[in-house]
């Protein structure tokens, strides 16, 4: 669990968080009796009755259609791990603030005092009528895979685990542009992913869907391959989809001759291993705050380097993806977020800077005003093409 050793109420961080980062504001000025009678009783009863007769009207006459539930159980928070629901709440508030700032969407942070997948699924199903979409956040693997899958199957609104898919979408956008800078196609690349948790699995799947040549995924025990007897069902599936070249052994073995390293774990990679990568290597060392490959080491051996940090160029930041993905899904009235919608989001993010590419500019910054409109438009269009729009 976390420690209070760094607690300093006078610091700018704690002053900013005092009282929380969110507040609700009414869109209606309740300044007189007439306004009150329209917004609340008796006027509101007419709207309630209309929705009771036709539930689809809730999309138009409540905030539900553009409201996101940001749900966590506090088991995989940032780099802090399992710190519990109360300690996770500042992160969920932050996520809600990002939805509002970047996409103009309202959201409610919800932390659950349970780690049981059955309970989490049941609670989210029960609160779903209040929301237009569910953003799952900081739920540890492998439970996160089951929870997301069951909610996607049972709800008719978008369900999105950002730690998986937000990371994967931005990684694909960045890798497509990095390949362009180094004069290669995605199909030419051999990728090594460090980490077989939520982000690692999602990155592997979206890269395969985009046409990557070959991928080897490594966990704490080495390369994930079908010959291992210690694989979870999720990793067994991953083994069946990846590692076409049949690499075994450690991640260092896989890095020899590899074109791309994607780090989504906290495991450090030594310079000797990095030096064995192919010419014009691409290194995405995304662990925060300490990248798996130190940036100075990465730059000695790679043509393109990205991290998860905001103080280095090429930050792989989920905020490039999830606000626009939800905005586009809501614009289309989408019942779910399909794999094609994620691919469309990645393409849109990459296209924003396609005419400005440089080794230190393979993705836009989170503050680029072109990002959310581009992603939302691409996602909404794909939702229609995939037949999930209403």
Short mmCIF file of C-alpha atoms in Angstrom, two decimals:
data_model
loop_
_atom_site.label_atom_id
_atom_site.label_comp_id
_atom_site.label_asym_id
_atom_site.label_seq_id
_atom_site.Cartn_x
_atom_site.Cartn_y
_atom_site.Cartn_z
CA UNK A 1 0.00 0.00 0.00
CA UNK A 2 1.00 3.64 -0.35
CA UNK A 3 2.95 5.68 2.19
CA UNK A 4 2.31 9.15 3.62
CA UNK A 5 6.05 9.84 3.71
CA UNK A 6 5.77 12.39 0.90
CA UNK A 7 2.66 14.11 2.23
CA UNK A 8 3.20 17.88 2.11
CA UNK A 9 -0.02 19.92 2.19
CA UNK A 10 1.91 23.08 1.28
CA UNK A 11 3.18 21.67 -2.04
CA UNK A 12 1.57 22.77 -5.33
CA UNK A 13 0.40 19.20 -5.99
CA UNK A 14 -1.55 18.91 -2.76
CA UNK A 15 -2.90 22.46 -3.00
CA UNK A 16 -4.26 21.70 -6.48
CA UNK A 17 -5.98 18.53 -5.25
CA UNK A 18 -7.48 19.99 -2.08
CA UNK A 19 -11.24 19.52 -2.19
CA UNK A 20 -10.91 17.37 -5.33
CA UNK A 21 -10.55 18.38 -8.98
CA UNK A 22 -14.21 18.16 -9.98
CA UNK A 23 -17.51 19.92 -9.40
CA UNK A 24 -20.96 19.67 -10.98
CA UNK A 25 -22.59 22.76 -12.45
CA UNK A 26 -26.20 23.10 -13.55
CA UNK A 27 -26.85 24.09 -17.17
CA UNK A 28 -30.12 25.66 -16.07
CA UNK A 29 -30.39 28.89 -14.08
CA UNK A 30 -32.93 28.26 -11.32
CA UNK A 31 -33.66 31.91 -10.62
CA UNK A 32 -37.45 31.97 -10.23
CA UNK A 33 -40.54 29.84 -9.65
CA UNK A 34 -41.15 29.22 -13.36
CA UNK A 35 -37.63 27.95 -13.96
CA UNK A 36 -37.88 25.66 -10.95
CA UNK A 37 -41.23 24.27 -12.11
CA UNK A 38 -39.76 23.45 -15.54
CA UNK A 39 -36.51 21.92 -14.33
CA UNK A 40 -38.06 20.03 -11.43
CA UNK A 41 -41.61 19.32 -10.34
CA UNK A 42 -44.11 19.49 -11.95
CA UNK A 43 -42.47 19.92 -15.38
CA UNK A 44 -39.91 17.14 -15.04
CA UNK A 45 -42.74 14.61 -14.65
CA UNK A 46 -43.68 15.09 -18.30
CA UNK A 47 -40.16 14.16 -19.39
CA UNK A 48 -40.10 11.17 -17.04
CA UNK A 49 -43.39 9.90 -18.43
CA UNK A 50 -42.22 10.31 -22.00
CA UNK A 51 -39.05 8.33 -21.28
CA UNK A 52 -41.05 5.64 -19.51
CA UNK A 53 -43.09 5.24 -22.71
CA UNK A 54 -40.02 5.38 -24.97
CA UNK A 55 -36.69 4.73 -23.19
CA UNK A 56 -34.76 5.88 -26.27
CA UNK A 57 -35.78 9.44 -25.40
CA UNK A 58 -33.35 9.35 -22.46
CA UNK A 59 -30.59 9.91 -25.00
CA UNK A 60 -32.09 13.27 -25.95
CA UNK A 61 -33.58 14.50 -22.68
CA UNK A 62 -30.92 13.56 -20.12
CA UNK A 63 -27.16 13.93 -19.98
CA UNK A 64 -26.77 10.16 -20.24
CA UNK A 65 -25.87 10.09 -23.92
CA UNK A 66 -22.62 12.00 -23.37
CA UNK A 67 -21.79 10.85 -19.84
CA UNK A 68 -18.94 8.44 -19.05
CA UNK A 69 -18.51 6.33 -15.92
CA UNK A 70 -14.83 6.10 -15.01
CA UNK A 71 -14.70 2.87 -12.99
CA UNK A 72 -11.82 1.40 -11.01
CA UNK A 73 -11.16 -0.99 -8.15
CA UNK A 74 -7.77 0.55 -7.42
CA UNK A 75 -5.74 -2.59 -8.09
CA UNK A 76 -3.34 -1.30 -10.79
CA UNK A 77 -3.00 2.45 -10.32
CA UNK A 78 -0.26 4.17 -12.33
CA UNK A 79 3.03 2.70 -11.13
CA UNK A 80 1.72 2.42 -7.58
CA UNK A 81 0.01 -0.95 -7.94
CA UNK A 82 -2.81 -2.16 -5.70
CA UNK A 83 -3.44 0.89 -3.52
CA UNK A 84 -7.19 0.47 -3.06
CA UNK A 85 -10.24 2.45 -4.17
CA UNK A 86 -9.91 5.55 -1.99
CA UNK A 87 -6.30 6.13 -3.04
CA UNK A 88 -7.29 5.58 -6.69
CA UNK A 89 -9.95 8.30 -6.63
CA UNK A 90 -7.60 11.21 -7.47
CA UNK A 91 -6.62 9.40 -10.67
CA UNK A 92 -10.26 8.81 -11.61
CA UNK A 93 -11.03 12.48 -10.94
CA UNK A 94 -8.11 13.36 -13.19
CA UNK A 95 -9.45 11.13 -15.94
CA UNK A 96 -12.83 12.84 -15.67
CA UNK A 97 -11.11 16.23 -15.89
CA UNK A 98 -9.35 15.11 -19.07
CA UNK A 99 -12.66 14.02 -20.64
CA UNK A 100 -14.08 17.47 -19.95
CA UNK A 101 -11.00 19.46 -20.99
CA UNK A 102 -10.18 17.66 -24.22
CA UNK A 103 -13.54 16.39 -25.49
CA UNK A 104 -16.16 18.40 -23.63
CA UNK A 105 -17.61 15.21 -22.16
CA UNK A 106 -18.97 14.83 -18.65
CA UNK A 107 -17.90 11.86 -16.57
CA UNK A 108 -18.27 10.53 -13.05
CA UNK A 109 -15.40 8.82 -11.19
CA UNK A 110 -16.54 5.64 -9.44
CA UNK A 111 -14.23 3.55 -7.26
CA UNK A 112 -15.45 0.16 -6.06
CA UNK A 113 -14.61 -1.47 -2.74
CA UNK A 114 -14.35 -4.93 -4.25
CA UNK A 115 -11.89 -6.82 -6.44
CA UNK A 116 -14.29 -9.65 -7.27
CA UNK A 117 -14.97 -9.74 -11.04
CA UNK A 118 -18.55 -10.96 -10.53
CA UNK A 119 -19.32 -8.07 -8.18
CA UNK A 120 -17.65 -5.49 -10.41
CA UNK A 121 -19.60 -6.69 -13.44
CA UNK A 122 -22.85 -6.73 -11.47
CA UNK A 123 -22.37 -3.22 -10.07
CA UNK A 124 -21.46 -1.71 -13.44
CA UNK A 125 -24.44 -3.42 -15.07
CA UNK A 126 -26.71 -1.95 -12.41
CA UNK A 127 -25.45 1.63 -12.79
CA UNK A 128 -25.23 1.48 -16.59
CA UNK A 129 -28.66 3.08 -17.20
CA UNK A 130 -27.19 6.36 -15.91
CA UNK A 131 -24.38 6.44 -18.47
CA UNK A 132 -23.64 6.54 -22.18
CA UNK A 133 -20.30 4.75 -21.85
CA UNK A 134 -18.07 2.89 -19.40
CA UNK A 135 -14.33 3.64 -19.12
CA UNK A 136 -12.63 0.92 -17.07
CA UNK A 137 -9.46 2.14 -15.42
CA UNK A 138 -6.58 0.73 -13.39
CA UNK A 139 -7.99 -2.78 -12.92
CA UNK A 140 -5.26 -5.40 -12.71
CA UNK A 141 -4.69 -8.20 -15.20
CA UNK A 142 -5.89 -10.82 -15.86
CA UNK A 143 -9.21 -9.82 -14.22
CA UNK A 144 -9.49 -6.76 -16.45
CA UNK A 145 -9.84 -8.93 -19.57
CA UNK A 146 -12.77 -10.92 -18.16
CA UNK A 147 -14.50 -7.85 -16.71
CA UNK A 148 -14.32 -5.90 -19.97
CA UNK A 149 -15.43 -8.86 -22.08
CA UNK A 150 -18.44 -9.61 -19.88
CA UNK A 151 -19.54 -5.97 -19.80
CA UNK A 152 -19.12 -5.60 -23.57
CA UNK A 153 -21.31 -8.67 -24.06
CA UNK A 154 -24.01 -7.57 -21.64
CA UNK A 155 -24.33 -3.80 -22.22
CA UNK A 156 -25.52 -1.86 -25.26
CA UNK A 157 -23.22 1.10 -24.61
CA UNK A 158 -19.48 1.48 -25.31
CA UNK A 159 -17.19 -0.25 -22.80
CA UNK A 160 -13.49 0.62 -23.06
CA UNK A 161 -10.59 -0.42 -20.83
CA UNK A 162 -8.22 2.47 -21.43
CA UNK A 163 -5.14 0.81 -19.95
CA UNK A 164 -5.46 -1.76 -22.72
CA UNK A 165 -6.86 -0.05 -25.74
CA UNK A 166 -5.90 3.59 -25.22
CA UNK A 167 -2.27 2.60 -24.93
CA UNK A 168 -2.52 0.26 -27.91
CA UNK A 169 -4.14 2.88 -30.16
CA UNK A 170 -1.46 5.49 -29.47
CA UNK A 171 1.37 2.95 -29.81
CA UNK A 172 0.07 1.97 -33.25
CA UNK A 173 -0.25 5.61 -34.33
CA UNK A 174 3.30 6.33 -33.19
CA UNK A 175 4.76 3.17 -34.69
CA UNK A 176 3.18 3.78 -38.08
CA UNK A 177 4.80 7.22 -38.20
CA UNK A 178 8.12 5.93 -36.85
CA UNK A 179 8.16 3.32 -39.62
CA UNK A 180 7.53 6.05 -42.18
CA UNK A 181 10.46 8.09 -40.87
CA UNK A 182 12.77 5.07 -41.12
CA UNK A 183 11.48 4.17 -44.62
CA UNK A 184 9.82 0.90 -43.66
CA UNK A 185 6.34 -0.58 -43.77
CA UNK A 186 4.64 -2.09 -40.72
CA UNK A 187 4.85 -5.50 -42.36
CA UNK A 188 8.65 -5.21 -42.43
CA UNK A 189 9.01 -4.81 -38.68
CA UNK A 190 9.85 -7.37 -36.03
CA UNK A 191 8.58 -6.14 -32.67
CA UNK A 192 9.42 -7.14 -29.10
CA UNK A 193 6.92 -6.19 -26.40
CA UNK A 194 8.05 -6.21 -22.78
CA UNK A 195 5.01 -6.94 -20.63
CA UNK A 196 2.12 -9.36 -21.07
CA UNK A 197 -0.38 -7.52 -18.92
CA UNK A 198 -3.30 -5.40 -20.04
CA UNK A 199 -1.32 -2.98 -22.21
CA UNK A 200 1.04 -5.60 -23.62
CA UNK A 201 -1.74 -7.92 -24.75
CA UNK A 202 -3.73 -5.08 -26.32
CA UNK A 203 -0.67 -3.68 -28.09
CA UNK A 204 0.16 -7.09 -29.53
CA UNK A 205 -3.37 -7.58 -30.83
CA UNK A 206 -3.77 -4.17 -32.43
CA UNK A 207 -0.31 -4.35 -34.05
CA UNK A 208 -1.14 -7.74 -35.51
CA UNK A 209 -4.44 -6.38 -36.82
CA UNK A 210 -2.53 -3.51 -38.44
CA UNK A 211 -0.22 -5.92 -40.28
CA UNK A 212 2.98 -5.98 -38.22
CA UNK A 213 5.42 -8.58 -39.54
CA UNK A 214 6.16 -10.46 -36.32
CA UNK A 215 5.82 -9.91 -32.58
CA UNK A 216 7.45 -11.56 -29.61
CA UNK A 217 5.98 -10.78 -26.19
CA UNK A 218 7.99 -11.25 -23.00
CA UNK A 219 6.78 -11.46 -19.42
CA UNK A 220 8.85 -11.79 -16.23
CA UNK A 221 9.71 -15.41 -17.15
CA UNK A 222 10.80 -14.79 -20.72
CA UNK A 223 9.27 -15.05 -24.18
CA UNK A 224 5.62 -16.09 -24.28
CA UNK A 225 5.46 -19.17 -26.51
CA UNK A 226 3.21 -22.21 -26.80
CA UNK A 227 5.84 -24.54 -25.35
CA UNK A 228 5.56 -22.99 -21.90
CA UNK A 229 3.46 -24.82 -19.31
CA UNK A 230 2.90 -21.83 -17.01
CA UNK A 231 0.71 -19.69 -19.27
CA UNK A 232 -2.62 -18.23 -18.19
CA UNK A 233 -5.48 -18.57 -20.69
CA UNK A 234 -4.85 -15.00 -21.85
CA UNK A 235 -1.14 -15.67 -22.40
CA UNK A 236 -1.87 -18.99 -24.07
CA UNK A 237 -4.05 -17.17 -26.59
CA UNK A 238 -1.30 -14.59 -27.03
CA UNK A 239 1.23 -17.36 -27.69
CA UNK A 240 -1.00 -18.74 -30.45
CA UNK A 241 -1.16 -15.33 -32.16
CA UNK A 242 2.44 -14.15 -31.85
CA UNK A 243 6.06 -15.28 -32.16
CA UNK A 244 5.89 -16.63 -35.70
CA UNK A 245 9.68 -16.96 -35.73
CA UNK A 246 9.56 -19.30 -32.72
CA UNK A 247 11.90 -17.35 -30.43
CA UNK A 248 12.40 -18.79 -26.94
CA UNK A 249 14.45 -17.72 -23.96
CA UNK A 250 14.75 -14.25 -22.49
CA UNK A 251 13.73 -10.86 -23.82
CA UNK A 252 17.39 -10.20 -24.55
CA UNK A 253 17.30 -13.18 -26.94
CA UNK A 254 14.28 -11.70 -28.70
CA UNK A 255 15.85 -8.25 -29.02
CA UNK A 256 18.74 -9.54 -31.12
CA UNK A 257 17.98 -8.20 -34.61
CA UNK A 258 14.58 -6.79 -33.62
CA UNK A 259 13.41 -3.56 -35.24
CA UNK A 260 11.13 -2.33 -32.46
CA UNK A 261 11.03 -2.46 -28.66
CA UNK A 262 7.77 -1.58 -26.90
CA UNK A 263 8.05 -1.47 -23.13
CA UNK A 264 4.82 -1.60 -21.12
CA UNK A 265 6.28 -3.07 -17.95
CA UNK A 266 8.65 -1.76 -15.32
CA UNK A 267 11.49 -4.17 -16.20
CA UNK A 268 14.76 -2.44 -17.02
CA UNK A 269 16.58 -3.39 -20.25
CA UNK A 270 20.38 -3.19 -20.34
CA UNK A 271 22.35 -1.40 -23.02
CA UNK A 272 24.02 -4.59 -24.23
CA UNK A 273 20.63 -5.99 -25.24
CA UNK A 274 19.54 -2.73 -26.86
CA UNK A 275 22.76 -2.59 -28.87
CA UNK A 276 21.86 -5.94 -30.48
CA UNK A 277 18.78 -4.49 -32.17
CA UNK A 278 18.63 -3.95 -35.93
CA UNK A 279 19.83 -0.72 -37.58
CA UNK A 280 17.32 2.16 -37.50
CA UNK A 281 15.77 0.65 -34.37
CA UNK A 282 12.63 2.11 -32.81
CA UNK A 283 12.38 2.17 -29.01
CA UNK A 284 9.17 2.93 -27.14
CA UNK A 285 10.11 2.69 -23.45
CA UNK A 286 6.80 3.63 -21.86
CA UNK A 287 7.16 2.78 -18.16
CA UNK A 288 6.52 5.77 -15.93
CA UNK A 289 8.32 7.45 -14.27
CA UNK A 290 11.39 5.33 -15.14
CA UNK A 291 11.48 4.10 -18.77
CA UNK A 292 12.64 0.52 -19.34
CA UNK A 293 15.46 1.89 -21.48
CA UNK A 294 17.05 5.11 -20.29
CA UNK A 295 16.47 7.80 -22.96
CA UNK A 296 20.18 8.58 -23.34
CA UNK A 297 20.89 4.88 -23.91
CA UNK A 298 17.97 4.57 -26.33
CA UNK A 299 19.18 7.52 -28.42
CA UNK A 300 22.62 5.94 -28.79
CA UNK A 301 21.13 2.91 -30.54
CA UNK A 302 17.77 3.95 -32.04
CA UNK A 303 16.56 6.20 -34.83
CA UNK A 304 13.29 7.00 -33.05
CA UNK A 305 12.65 7.04 -29.30
CA UNK A 306 9.37 7.53 -27.41
CA UNK A 307 8.51 7.41 -23.72
CA UNK A 308 5.45 7.77 -21.53
CA UNK A 309 6.80 10.94 -19.95
CA UNK A 310 5.73 14.50 -20.73
CA UNK A 311 9.25 15.91 -20.29
CA UNK A 312 10.63 14.07 -23.34
CA UNK A 313 9.56 14.30 -27.01
CA UNK A 314 7.18 11.69 -28.43
CA UNK A 315 5.08 11.08 -25.36
CA UNK A 316 2.81 8.05 -25.82
CA UNK A 317 -0.13 9.44 -23.89
CA UNK A 318 -3.56 7.81 -23.74
CA UNK A 319 -5.19 11.23 -23.71
CA UNK A 320 -4.52 11.32 -27.45
CA UNK A 321 -7.03 8.48 -27.82
CA UNK A 322 -9.78 8.04 -25.26
CA UNK A 323 -11.46 11.49 -25.37
CA UNK A 324 -11.89 11.36 -29.14
CA UNK A 325 -12.86 7.69 -29.14
CA UNK A 326 -15.71 8.28 -26.70
CA UNK A 327 -16.74 11.51 -28.44
CA UNK A 328 -16.92 9.72 -31.78
CA UNK A 329 -18.79 6.77 -30.31
CA UNK A 330 -21.31 9.14 -28.73
CA UNK A 331 -21.67 11.18 -31.93
CA UNK A 332 -22.61 7.99 -33.78
CA UNK A 333 -24.77 6.61 -30.97
CA UNK A 334 -22.52 3.56 -31.05
CA UNK A 335 -23.53 0.49 -29.06
CA UNK A 336 -19.91 -0.67 -28.73
CA UNK A 337 -16.35 0.20 -29.69
CA UNK A 338 -15.17 -2.20 -32.37
CA UNK A 339 -11.63 -3.21 -33.28
CA UNK A 340 -11.99 -1.26 -36.52
CA UNK A 341 -12.94 1.86 -34.57
CA UNK A 342 -9.69 1.56 -32.60
CA UNK A 343 -7.71 1.15 -35.82
CA UNK A 344 -9.47 4.22 -37.23
CA UNK A 345 -8.56 6.20 -34.12
CA UNK A 346 -4.89 5.22 -34.47
CA UNK A 347 -4.85 6.24 -38.12
CA UNK A 348 -6.44 9.59 -37.30
CA UNK A 349 -3.93 10.37 -34.53
CA UNK A 350 -1.04 9.59 -36.84
CA UNK A 351 -2.47 11.63 -39.71
CA UNK A 352 -2.62 14.77 -37.57
CA UNK A 353 1.18 15.12 -37.81
CA UNK A 354 1.75 13.18 -41.04
CA UNK A 355 3.01 16.30 -42.80
CA UNK A 356 5.29 17.33 -39.93
CA UNK A 357 7.09 14.08 -39.15
CA UNK A 358 10.51 14.12 -37.53
CA UNK A 359 12.33 11.71 -35.23
CA UNK A 360 11.17 13.81 -32.28
CA UNK A 361 7.63 14.32 -33.61
CA UNK A 362 5.83 11.06 -34.41
CA UNK A 363 2.65 11.89 -32.48
CA UNK A 364 0.88 15.15 -31.73
CA UNK A 365 0.99 16.66 -28.27
CA UNK A 366 -2.11 16.24 -26.07
CA UNK A 367 -2.77 19.96 -26.48
CA UNK A 368 -2.97 19.88 -30.28
CA UNK A 369 -6.55 21.03 -30.99
CA UNK A 370 -6.72 18.90 -34.15
CA UNK A 371 -6.56 15.58 -32.32
CA UNK A 372 -9.98 15.08 -30.74
CA UNK A 373 -12.00 16.27 -33.77
CA UNK A 374 -9.96 14.04 -36.08
CA UNK A 375 -10.30 10.98 -33.86
CA UNK A 376 -13.99 11.57 -33.16
CA UNK A 377 -14.79 11.93 -36.85
CA UNK A 378 -12.87 8.78 -37.82
CA UNK A 379 -14.41 6.74 -35.01
CA UNK A 380 -17.96 7.87 -35.76
CA UNK A 381 -17.55 7.13 -39.45
CA UNK A 382 -16.19 3.66 -38.67
CA UNK A 383 -19.04 3.00 -36.24
CA UNK A 384 -21.47 3.55 -39.09
CA UNK A 385 -19.44 1.33 -41.42
CA UNK A 386 -19.30 -1.41 -38.77
CA UNK A 387 -23.06 -1.28 -38.21
CA UNK A 388 -22.92 -0.38 -34.51
CA UNK A 389 -24.26 3.18 -34.86
CA UNK A 390 -27.82 4.09 -34.01
#
